[in-house]
Short mmCIF file of C-alpha atoms in Angstrom, two decimals:
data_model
loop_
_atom_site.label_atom_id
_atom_site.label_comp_id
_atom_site.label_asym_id
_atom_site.label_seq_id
_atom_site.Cartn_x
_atom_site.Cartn_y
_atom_site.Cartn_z
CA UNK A 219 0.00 0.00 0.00
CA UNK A 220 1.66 3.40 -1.08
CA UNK A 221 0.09 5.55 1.47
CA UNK A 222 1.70 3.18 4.18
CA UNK A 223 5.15 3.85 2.41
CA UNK A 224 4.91 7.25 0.80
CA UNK A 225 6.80 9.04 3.82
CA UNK A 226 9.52 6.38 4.80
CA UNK A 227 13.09 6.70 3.53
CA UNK A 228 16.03 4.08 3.29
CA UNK A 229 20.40 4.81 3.37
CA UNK A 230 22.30 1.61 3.08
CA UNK A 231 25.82 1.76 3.55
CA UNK A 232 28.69 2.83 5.38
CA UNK A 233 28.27 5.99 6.96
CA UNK A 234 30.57 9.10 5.82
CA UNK A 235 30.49 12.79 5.40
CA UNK A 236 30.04 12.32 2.02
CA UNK A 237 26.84 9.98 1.37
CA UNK A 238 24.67 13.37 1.99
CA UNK A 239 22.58 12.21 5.36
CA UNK A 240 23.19 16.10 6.41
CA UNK A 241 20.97 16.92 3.32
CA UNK A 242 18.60 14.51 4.75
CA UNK A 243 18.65 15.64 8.17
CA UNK A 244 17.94 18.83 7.38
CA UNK A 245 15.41 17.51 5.48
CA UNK A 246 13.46 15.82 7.97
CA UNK A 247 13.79 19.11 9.98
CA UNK A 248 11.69 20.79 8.12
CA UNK A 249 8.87 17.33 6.84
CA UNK A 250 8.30 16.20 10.45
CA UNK A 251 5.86 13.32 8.39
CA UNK A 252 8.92 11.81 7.08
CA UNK A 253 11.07 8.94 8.63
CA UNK A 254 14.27 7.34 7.61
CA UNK A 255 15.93 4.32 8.56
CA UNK A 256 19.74 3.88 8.25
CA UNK A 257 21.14 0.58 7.84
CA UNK A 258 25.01 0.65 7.79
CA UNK A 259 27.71 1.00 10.25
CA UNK A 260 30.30 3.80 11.23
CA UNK A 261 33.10 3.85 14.10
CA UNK A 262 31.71 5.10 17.46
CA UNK A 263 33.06 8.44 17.36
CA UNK A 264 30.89 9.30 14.17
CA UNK A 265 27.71 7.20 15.13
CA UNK A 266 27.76 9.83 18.03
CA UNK A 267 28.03 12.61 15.91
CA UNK A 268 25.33 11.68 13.78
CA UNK A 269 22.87 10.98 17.16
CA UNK A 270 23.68 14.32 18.22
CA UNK A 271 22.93 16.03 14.54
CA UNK A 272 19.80 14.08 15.04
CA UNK A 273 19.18 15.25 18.54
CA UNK A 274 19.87 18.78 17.38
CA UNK A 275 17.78 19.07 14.38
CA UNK A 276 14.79 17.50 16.57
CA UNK A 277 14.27 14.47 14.56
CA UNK A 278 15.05 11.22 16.84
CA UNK A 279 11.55 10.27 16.07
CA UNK A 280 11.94 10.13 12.67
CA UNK A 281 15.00 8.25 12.32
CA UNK A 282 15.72 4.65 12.90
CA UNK A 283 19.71 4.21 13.16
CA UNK A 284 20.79 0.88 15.20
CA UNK A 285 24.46 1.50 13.78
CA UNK A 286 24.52 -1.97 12.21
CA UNK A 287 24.44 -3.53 8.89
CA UNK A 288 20.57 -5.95 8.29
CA UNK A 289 20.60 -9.86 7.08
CA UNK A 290 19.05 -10.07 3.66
CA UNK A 291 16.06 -10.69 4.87
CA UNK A 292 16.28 -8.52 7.32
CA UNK A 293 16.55 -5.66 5.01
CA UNK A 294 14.27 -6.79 1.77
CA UNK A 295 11.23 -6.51 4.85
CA UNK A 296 12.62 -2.83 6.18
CA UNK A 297 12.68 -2.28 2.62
CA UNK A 298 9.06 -2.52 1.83
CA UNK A 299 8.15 -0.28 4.39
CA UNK A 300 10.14 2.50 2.34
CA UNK A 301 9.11 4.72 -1.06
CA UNK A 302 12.86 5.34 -1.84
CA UNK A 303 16.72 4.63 -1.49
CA UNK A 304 18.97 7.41 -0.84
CA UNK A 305 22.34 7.61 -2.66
CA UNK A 306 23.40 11.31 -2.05
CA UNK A 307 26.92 11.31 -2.50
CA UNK A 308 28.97 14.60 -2.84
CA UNK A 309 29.72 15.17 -6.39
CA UNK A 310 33.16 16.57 -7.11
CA UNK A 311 35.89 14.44 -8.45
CA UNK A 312 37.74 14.17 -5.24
CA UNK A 313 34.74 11.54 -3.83
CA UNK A 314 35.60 7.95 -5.09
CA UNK A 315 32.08 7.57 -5.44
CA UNK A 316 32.49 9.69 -8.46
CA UNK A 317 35.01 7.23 -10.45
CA UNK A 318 32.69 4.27 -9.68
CA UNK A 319 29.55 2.25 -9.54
CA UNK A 320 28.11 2.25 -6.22
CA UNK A 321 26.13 -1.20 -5.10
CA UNK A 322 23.94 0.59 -3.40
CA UNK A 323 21.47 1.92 -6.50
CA UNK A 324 21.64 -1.93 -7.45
CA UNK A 325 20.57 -2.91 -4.10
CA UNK A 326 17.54 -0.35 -4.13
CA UNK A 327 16.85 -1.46 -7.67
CA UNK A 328 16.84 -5.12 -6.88
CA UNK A 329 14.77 -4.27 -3.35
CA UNK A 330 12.43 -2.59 -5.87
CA UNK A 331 12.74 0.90 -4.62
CA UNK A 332 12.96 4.29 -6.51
CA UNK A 333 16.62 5.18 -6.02
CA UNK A 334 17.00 8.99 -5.78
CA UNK A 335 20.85 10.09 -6.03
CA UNK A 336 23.28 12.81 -6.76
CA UNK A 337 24.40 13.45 -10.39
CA UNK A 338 27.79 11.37 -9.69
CA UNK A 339 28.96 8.02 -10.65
CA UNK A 340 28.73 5.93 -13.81
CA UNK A 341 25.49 4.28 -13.20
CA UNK A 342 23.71 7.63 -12.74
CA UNK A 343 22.98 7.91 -16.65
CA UNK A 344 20.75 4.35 -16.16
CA UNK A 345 18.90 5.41 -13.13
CA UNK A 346 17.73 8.15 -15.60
CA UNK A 347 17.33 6.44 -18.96
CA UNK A 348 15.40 3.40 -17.07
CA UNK A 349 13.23 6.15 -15.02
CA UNK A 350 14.20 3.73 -12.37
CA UNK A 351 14.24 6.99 -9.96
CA UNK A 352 15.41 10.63 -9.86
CA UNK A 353 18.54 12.40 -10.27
CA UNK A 354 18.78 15.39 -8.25
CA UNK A 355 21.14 18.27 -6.79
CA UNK A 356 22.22 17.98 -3.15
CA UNK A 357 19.38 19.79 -1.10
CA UNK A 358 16.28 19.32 1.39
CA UNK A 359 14.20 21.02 -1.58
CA UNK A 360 15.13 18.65 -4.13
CA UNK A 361 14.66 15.74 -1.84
CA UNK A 362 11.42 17.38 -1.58
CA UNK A 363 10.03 17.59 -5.04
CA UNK A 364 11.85 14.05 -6.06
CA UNK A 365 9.61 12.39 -3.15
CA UNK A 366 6.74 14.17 -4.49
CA UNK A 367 6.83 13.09 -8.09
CA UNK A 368 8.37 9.14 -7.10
CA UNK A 369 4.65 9.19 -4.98
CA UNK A 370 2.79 10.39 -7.39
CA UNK A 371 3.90 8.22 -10.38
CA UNK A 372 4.52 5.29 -8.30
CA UNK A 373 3.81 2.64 -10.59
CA UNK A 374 5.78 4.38 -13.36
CA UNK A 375 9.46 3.90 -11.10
CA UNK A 376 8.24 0.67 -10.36
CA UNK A 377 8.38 0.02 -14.22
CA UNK A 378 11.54 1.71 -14.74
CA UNK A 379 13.03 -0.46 -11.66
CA UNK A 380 11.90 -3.51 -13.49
CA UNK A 381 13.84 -2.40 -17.09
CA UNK A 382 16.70 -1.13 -15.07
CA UNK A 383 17.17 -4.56 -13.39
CA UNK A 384 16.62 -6.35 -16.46
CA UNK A 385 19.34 -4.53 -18.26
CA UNK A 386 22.00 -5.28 -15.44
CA UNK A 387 20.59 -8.51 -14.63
CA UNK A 388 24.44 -10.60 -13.98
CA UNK A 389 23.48 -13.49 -17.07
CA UNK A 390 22.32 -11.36 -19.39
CA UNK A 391 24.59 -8.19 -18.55
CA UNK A 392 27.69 -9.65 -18.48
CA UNK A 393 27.42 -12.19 -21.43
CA UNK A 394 26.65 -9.70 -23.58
CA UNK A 395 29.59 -7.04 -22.09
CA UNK A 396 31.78 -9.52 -21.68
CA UNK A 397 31.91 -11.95 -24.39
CA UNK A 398 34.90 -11.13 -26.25
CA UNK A 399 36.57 -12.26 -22.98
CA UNK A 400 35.12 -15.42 -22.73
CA UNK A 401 36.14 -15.78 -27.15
CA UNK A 402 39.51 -14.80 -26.50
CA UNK A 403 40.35 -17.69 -24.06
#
């Protein structure tokens, strides 16, 4: 059911100053009807920093951060409680992120959730040609209007999400992209 989902948010992954959850924060700040939950780890010293961002902003409610990485299964059910996967990495050329192909849009592709992300990496281009989510600038207010327009055409992502896998499924994908490998030997 959308309306169950349309106002929960998922971040997967290591946690650093660069994978944007200060854009989110901020967000939440000001969209108390939001929630997010953060599944990934960081060292103690920056879990605490985070808690007290949260604490600051006034949005422990919202936010669901056991400082731990989820089992598959674990994560494919917090998953359906969530309209989107965050991927809000800093976008100059100094981030690695920007020089690779983060697993994280894969994972929110093949959990079936709109991925919304910063205009950085290589697989940014598919997210876009696949409508498999939304490509935005770093901010609360593009957050905003990408939530907004992922609810409202739903059923659209959820088509894009299903091309997008389909493209990089691992058979198909790589046999194709890889062939000339598999000739040469």
């Amino acid at each position: 059911n959308l309306a169950k989902i349309e106002k929960t948010l998922l971040y997967v992954g290591v946690i650093r100053e660069s994978v944007g959850l200060d854009i989110v924060y901020q967000f939440l700040a000001a969209h108390k009807a939001y929630r997010l939950h953060i599944v990934g780890i960081c060292d103690p010293a920056t879990f605490s920093l985070h808690k007290k961002h949260i604490h600051d902003a006034g949005i422990s409610q919202q936010v669901h951060f056991p400082n731990r990485f989820y089992f598959d299964d674990e994560l494919t059910r917090l998953s359906k409680e969530c309209l989107a996967g965050l991927a809000l990495y800093t976008t100059d050329d100094t981030n690695t992120i920007y020089y690779s192909d983060p697993g994280k849009v894969k994972a929110y592709a093949e959990m079936n959730l709109p991925i919304i992300m910063s205009k950085t990496s290589s697989i940014m281009p598919y997210v876009r040609r696949f409508r498999a989510g939304e490509v935005i600038d770093r901010s609360p207010d593009a957050l905003h209007h990408a939530l907004v327009k992922i609810a409202h055409n739903y059923d659209a992502y959820q088509r894009g999400l299903e091309a997008f896998n389909k493209f990089f499924y691992y058979e198909e994908y790589y046999a194709k992209h890889f062939a000339h490998l598999e000739e040469a030997s």
